[in-house]
Coordinates of N, CA, C and O in Angstrom, one line a residue:
X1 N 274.4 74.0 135.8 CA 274.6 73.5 137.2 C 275.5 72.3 137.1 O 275.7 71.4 136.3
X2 N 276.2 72.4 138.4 CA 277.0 71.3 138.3 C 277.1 70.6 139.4 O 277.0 71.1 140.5
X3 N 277.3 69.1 139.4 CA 276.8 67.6 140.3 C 275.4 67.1 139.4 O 275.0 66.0 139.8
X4 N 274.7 67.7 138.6 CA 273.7 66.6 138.2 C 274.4 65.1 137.7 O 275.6 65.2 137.5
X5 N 273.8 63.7 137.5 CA 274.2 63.0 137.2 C 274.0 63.3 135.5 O 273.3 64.2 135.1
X6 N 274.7 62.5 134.7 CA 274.5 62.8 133.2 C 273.0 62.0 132.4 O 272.8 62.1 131.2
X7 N 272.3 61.4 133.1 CA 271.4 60.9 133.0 C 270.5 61.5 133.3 O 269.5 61.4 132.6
X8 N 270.4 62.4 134.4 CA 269.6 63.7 134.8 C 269.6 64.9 134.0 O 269.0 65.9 134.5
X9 N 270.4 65.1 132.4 CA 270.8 66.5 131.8 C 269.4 66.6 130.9 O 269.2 67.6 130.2
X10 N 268.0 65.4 130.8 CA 267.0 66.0 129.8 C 266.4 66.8 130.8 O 265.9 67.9 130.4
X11 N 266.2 66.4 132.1 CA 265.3 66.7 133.0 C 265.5 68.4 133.5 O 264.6 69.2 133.5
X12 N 266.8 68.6 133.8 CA 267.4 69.6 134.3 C 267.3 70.4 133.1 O 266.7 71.5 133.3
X13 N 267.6 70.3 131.8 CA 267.1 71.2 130.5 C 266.1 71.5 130.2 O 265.7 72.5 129.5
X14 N 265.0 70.1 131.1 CA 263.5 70.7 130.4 C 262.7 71.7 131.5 O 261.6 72.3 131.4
X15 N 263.5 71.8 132.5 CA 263.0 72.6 133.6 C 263.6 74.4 133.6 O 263.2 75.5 133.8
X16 N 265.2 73.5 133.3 CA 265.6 75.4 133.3 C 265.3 76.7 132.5 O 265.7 77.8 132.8
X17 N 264.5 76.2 131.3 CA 263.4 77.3 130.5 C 262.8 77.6 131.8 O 263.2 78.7 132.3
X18 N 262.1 77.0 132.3 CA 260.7 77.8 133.4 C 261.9 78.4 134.6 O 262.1 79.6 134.7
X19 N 262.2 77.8 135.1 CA 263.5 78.6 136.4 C 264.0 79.7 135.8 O 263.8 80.6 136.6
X20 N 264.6 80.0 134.7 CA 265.1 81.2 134.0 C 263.7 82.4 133.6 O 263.7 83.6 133.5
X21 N 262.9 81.7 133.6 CA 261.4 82.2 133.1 C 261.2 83.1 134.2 O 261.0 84.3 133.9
X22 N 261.3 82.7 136.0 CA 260.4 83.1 137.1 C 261.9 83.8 137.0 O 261.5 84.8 136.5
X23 N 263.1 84.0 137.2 CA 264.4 84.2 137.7 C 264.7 83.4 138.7 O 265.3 83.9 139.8
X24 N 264.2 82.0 138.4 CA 265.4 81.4 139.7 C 266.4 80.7 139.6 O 266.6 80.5 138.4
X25 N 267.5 80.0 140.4 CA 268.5 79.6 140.1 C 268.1 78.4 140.3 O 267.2 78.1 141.0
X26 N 268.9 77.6 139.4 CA 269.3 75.9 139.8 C 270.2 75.5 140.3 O 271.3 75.9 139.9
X27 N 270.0 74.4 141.4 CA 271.4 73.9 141.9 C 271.1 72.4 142.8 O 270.0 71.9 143.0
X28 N 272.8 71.9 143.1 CA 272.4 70.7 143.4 C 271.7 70.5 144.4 O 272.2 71.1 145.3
X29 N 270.4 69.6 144.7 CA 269.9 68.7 145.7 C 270.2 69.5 147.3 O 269.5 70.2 148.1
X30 N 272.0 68.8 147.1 CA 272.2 68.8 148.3 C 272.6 70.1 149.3 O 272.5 70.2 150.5
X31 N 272.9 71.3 148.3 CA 273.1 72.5 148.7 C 271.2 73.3 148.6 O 271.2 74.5 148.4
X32 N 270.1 72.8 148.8 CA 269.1 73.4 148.8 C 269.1 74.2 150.6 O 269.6 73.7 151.6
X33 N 268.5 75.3 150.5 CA 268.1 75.6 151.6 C 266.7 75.4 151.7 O 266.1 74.7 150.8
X34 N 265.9 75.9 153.1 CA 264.5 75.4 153.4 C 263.6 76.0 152.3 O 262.8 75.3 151.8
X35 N 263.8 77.4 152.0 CA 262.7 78.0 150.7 C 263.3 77.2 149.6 O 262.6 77.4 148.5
X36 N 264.0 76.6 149.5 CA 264.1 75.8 148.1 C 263.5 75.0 147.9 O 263.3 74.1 148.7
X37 N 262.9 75.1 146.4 CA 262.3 73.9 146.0 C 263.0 72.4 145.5 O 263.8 72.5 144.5
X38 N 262.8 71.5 145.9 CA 263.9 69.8 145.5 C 263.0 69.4 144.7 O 261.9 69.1 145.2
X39 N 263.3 69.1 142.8 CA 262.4 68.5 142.5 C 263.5 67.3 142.3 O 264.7 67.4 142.2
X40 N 262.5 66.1 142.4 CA 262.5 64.6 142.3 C 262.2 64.2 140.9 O 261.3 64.8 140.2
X41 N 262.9 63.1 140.5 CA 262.7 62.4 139.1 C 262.6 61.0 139.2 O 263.6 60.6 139.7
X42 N 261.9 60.2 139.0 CA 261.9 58.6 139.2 C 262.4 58.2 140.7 O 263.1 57.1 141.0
X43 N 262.2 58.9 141.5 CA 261.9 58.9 143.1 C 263.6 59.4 143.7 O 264.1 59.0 144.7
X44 N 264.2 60.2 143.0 CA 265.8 60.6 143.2 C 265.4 62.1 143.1 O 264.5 62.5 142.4
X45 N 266.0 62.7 143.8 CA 266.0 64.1 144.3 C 267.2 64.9 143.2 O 268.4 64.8 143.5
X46 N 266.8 65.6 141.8 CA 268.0 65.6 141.1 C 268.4 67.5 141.1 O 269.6 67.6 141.2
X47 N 267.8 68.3 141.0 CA 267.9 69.6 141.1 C 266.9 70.4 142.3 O 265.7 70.1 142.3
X48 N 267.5 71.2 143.1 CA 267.1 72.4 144.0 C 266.7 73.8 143.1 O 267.4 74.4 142.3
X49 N 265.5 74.0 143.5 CA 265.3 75.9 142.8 C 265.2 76.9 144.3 O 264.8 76.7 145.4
X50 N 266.1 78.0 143.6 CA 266.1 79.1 144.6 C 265.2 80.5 144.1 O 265.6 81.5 143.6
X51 N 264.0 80.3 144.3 CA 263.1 81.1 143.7 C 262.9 82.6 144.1 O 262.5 82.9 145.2
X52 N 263.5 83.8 143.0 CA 263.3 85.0 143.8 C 262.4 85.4 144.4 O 261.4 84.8 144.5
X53 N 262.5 86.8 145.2 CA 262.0 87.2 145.8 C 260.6 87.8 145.2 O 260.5 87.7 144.0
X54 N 259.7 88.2 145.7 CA 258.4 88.9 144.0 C 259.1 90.0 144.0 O 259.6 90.0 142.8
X55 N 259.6 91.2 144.6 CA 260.1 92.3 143.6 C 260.4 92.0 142.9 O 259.9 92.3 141.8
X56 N 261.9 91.0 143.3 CA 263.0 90.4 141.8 C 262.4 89.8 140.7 O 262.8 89.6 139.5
X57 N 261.0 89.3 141.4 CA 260.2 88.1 140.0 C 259.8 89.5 138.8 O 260.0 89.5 137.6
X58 N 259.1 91.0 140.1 CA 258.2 91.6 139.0 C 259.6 92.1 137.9 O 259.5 91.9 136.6
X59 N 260.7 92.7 138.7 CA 261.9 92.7 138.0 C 261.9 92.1 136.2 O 261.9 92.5 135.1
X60 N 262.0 90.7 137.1 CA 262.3 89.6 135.7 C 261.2 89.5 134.9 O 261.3 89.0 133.7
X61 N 260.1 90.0 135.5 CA 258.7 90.0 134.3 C 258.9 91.3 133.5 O 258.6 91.4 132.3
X62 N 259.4 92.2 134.0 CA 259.1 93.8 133.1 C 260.6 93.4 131.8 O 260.9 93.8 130.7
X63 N 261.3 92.5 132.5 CA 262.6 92.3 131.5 C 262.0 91.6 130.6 O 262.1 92.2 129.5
X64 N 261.2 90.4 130.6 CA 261.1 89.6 129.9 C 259.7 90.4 128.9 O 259.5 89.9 127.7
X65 N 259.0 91.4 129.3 CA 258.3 91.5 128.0 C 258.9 92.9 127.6 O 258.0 93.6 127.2
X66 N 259.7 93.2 127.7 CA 260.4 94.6 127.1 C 261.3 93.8 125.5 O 261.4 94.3 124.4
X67 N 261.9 91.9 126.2 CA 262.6 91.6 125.4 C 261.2 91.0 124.2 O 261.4 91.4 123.1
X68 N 259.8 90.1 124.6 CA 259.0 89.8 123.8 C 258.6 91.1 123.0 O 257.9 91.0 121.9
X69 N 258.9 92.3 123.5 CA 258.1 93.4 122.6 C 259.1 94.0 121.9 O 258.7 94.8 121.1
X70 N 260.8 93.8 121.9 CA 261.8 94.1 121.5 C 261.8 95.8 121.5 O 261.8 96.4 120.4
X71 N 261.7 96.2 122.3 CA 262.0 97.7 122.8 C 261.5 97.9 124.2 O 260.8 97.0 124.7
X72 N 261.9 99.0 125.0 CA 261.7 99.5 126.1 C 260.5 99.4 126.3 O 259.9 99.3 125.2
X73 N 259.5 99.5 127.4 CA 257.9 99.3 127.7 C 257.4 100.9 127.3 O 256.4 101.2 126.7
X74 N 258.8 102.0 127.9 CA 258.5 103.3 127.7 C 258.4 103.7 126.7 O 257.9 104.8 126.6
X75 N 258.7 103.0 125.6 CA 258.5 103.3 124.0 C 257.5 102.8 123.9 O 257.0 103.8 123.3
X76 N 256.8 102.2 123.9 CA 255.4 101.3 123.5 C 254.4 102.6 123.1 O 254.8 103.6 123.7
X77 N 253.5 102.7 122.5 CA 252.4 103.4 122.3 C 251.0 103.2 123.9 O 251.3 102.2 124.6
X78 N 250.3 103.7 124.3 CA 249.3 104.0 125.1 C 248.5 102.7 125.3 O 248.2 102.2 126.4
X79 N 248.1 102.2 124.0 CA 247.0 100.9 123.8 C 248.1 99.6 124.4 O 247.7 98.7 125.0
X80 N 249.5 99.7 124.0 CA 250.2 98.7 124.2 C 250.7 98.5 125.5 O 250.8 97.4 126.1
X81 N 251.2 100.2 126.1 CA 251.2 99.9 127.6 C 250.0 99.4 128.5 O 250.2 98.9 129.6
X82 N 248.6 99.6 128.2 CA 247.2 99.2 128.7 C 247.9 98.2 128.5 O 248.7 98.0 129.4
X83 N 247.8 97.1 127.5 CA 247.9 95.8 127.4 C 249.2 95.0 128.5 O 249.3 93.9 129.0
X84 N 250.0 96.1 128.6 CA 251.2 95.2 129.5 C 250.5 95.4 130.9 O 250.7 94.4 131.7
X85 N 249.8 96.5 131.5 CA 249.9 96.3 132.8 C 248.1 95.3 132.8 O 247.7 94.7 133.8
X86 N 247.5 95.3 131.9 CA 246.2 93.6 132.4 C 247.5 92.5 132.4 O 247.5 91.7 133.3
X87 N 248.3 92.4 131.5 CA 249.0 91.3 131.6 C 249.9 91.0 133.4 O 249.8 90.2 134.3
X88 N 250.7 92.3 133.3 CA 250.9 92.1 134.8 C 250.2 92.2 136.1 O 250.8 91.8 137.1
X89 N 248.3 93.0 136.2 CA 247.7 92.8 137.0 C 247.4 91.6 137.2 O 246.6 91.5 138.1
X90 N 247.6 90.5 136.5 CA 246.9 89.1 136.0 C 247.8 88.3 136.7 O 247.6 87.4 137.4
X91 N 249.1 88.9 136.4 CA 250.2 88.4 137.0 C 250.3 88.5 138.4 O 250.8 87.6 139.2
X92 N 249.9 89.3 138.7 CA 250.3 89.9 140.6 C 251.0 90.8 140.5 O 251.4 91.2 141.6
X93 N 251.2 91.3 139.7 CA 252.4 92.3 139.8 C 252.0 93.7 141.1 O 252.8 94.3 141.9
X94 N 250.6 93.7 141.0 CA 250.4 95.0 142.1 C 250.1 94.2 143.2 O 249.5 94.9 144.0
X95 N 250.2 93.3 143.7 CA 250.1 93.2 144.9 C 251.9 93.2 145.9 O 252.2 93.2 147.1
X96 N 252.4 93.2 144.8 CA 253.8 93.6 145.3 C 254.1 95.0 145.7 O 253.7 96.0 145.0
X97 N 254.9 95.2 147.1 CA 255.0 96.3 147.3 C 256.1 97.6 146.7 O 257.4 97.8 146.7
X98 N 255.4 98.0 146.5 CA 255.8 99.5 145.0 C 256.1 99.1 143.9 O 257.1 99.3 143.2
X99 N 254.5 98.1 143.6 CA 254.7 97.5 142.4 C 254.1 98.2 141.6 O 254.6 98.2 140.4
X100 N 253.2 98.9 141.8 CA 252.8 100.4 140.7 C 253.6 101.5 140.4 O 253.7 102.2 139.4
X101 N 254.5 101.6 141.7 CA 255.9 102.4 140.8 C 256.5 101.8 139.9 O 256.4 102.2 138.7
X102 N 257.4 100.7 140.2 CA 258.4 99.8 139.7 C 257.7 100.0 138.5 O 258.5 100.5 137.7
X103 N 256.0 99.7 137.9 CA 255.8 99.4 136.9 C 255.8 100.7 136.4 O 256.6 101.0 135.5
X104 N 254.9 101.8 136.8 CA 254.4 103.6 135.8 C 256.4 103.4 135.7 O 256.8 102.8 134.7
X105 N 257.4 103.6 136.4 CA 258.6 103.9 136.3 C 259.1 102.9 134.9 O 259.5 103.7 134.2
X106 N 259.2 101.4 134.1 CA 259.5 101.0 133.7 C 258.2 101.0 132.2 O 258.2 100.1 131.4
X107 N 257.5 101.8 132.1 CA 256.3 102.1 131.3 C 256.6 103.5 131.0 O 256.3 103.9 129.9
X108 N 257.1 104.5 132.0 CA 257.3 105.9 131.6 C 256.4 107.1 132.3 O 256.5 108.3 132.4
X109 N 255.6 106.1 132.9 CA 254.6 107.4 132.7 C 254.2 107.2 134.6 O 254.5 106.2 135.3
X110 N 253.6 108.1 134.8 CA 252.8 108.3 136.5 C 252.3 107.3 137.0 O 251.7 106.5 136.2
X111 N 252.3 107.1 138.3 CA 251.8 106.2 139.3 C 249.9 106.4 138.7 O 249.2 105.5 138.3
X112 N 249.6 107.9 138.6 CA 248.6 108.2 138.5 C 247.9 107.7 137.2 O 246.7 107.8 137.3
X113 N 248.5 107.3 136.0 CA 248.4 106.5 134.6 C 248.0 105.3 134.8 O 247.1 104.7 134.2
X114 N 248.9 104.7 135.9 CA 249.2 103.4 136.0 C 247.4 103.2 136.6 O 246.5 102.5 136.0
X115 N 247.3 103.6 137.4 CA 245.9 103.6 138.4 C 244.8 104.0 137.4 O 243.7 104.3 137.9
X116 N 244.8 104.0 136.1 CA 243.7 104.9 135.2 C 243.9 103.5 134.2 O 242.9 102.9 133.8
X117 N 245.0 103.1 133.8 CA 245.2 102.2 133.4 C 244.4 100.6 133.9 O 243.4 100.0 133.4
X118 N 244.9 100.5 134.6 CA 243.7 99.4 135.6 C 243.0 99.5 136.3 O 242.9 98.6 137.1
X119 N 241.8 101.1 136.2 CA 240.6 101.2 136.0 C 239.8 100.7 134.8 O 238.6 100.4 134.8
X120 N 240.6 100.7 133.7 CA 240.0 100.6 132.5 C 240.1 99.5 132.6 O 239.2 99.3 131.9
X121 N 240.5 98.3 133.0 CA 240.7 97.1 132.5 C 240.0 96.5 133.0 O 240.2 95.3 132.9
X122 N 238.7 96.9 134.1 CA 237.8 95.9 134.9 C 236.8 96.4 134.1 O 235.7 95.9 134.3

């Protein structure tokens, strides 16, 4: 990002792990819109987040544990995909809408798996 002051570069580094984490962008202050979040540092307004949308979040969640599992989700074994979708019912991921596709589609297997899947897990 650029316009931070250089005295604002630990703050802005210790944040953009988690902003990259949810998929959102950073930017200056002054270009925030109203859904943006302004966070403040010692009472100075130093970085705006533009936080996606939840499709795009569940998006950025199936990316990020495809990269923690270092292969595709559809390669995973049966017990491993169980374990990804408690991790994403925990997350929210089904209250998003065609979030049981998005997920059976990036897992491999049927809407109808997916639903048998998180029967088992209550």
């Amino acid at each position: 990002m650029t316009g931070a002051r250089d005295d604002h570069g630990p703050f802005v580094a210790a944040v953009k792990p988690l902003v990259d984490a949810m998929g959102g962008e950073i930017m200056p202050p002054d270009q925030a819109g109203t859904d943006d979040v302004v966070l403040a540092w010692q009472g100075e307004d130093v970085v705006a987040v533009r936080l996606p949308q939840l499709a795009d979040s569940l998006d950025h969640i199936l990316v990020a544990l495809e990269r923690k599992r270092g292969m595709p989700l559809s390669d995973l074994d049966r017990k491993a995909k169980q374990e990804v979708v408690r991790i994403l019912e925990a997350r929210g991921a089904f209250s998003v809408r065609h979030g049981v596709e998005t997920v059976a589609g990036a897992l491999g297997v049927s809407r109808f798996t997916v639903y048998n899947y998180l029967n088992r897990s209550t």
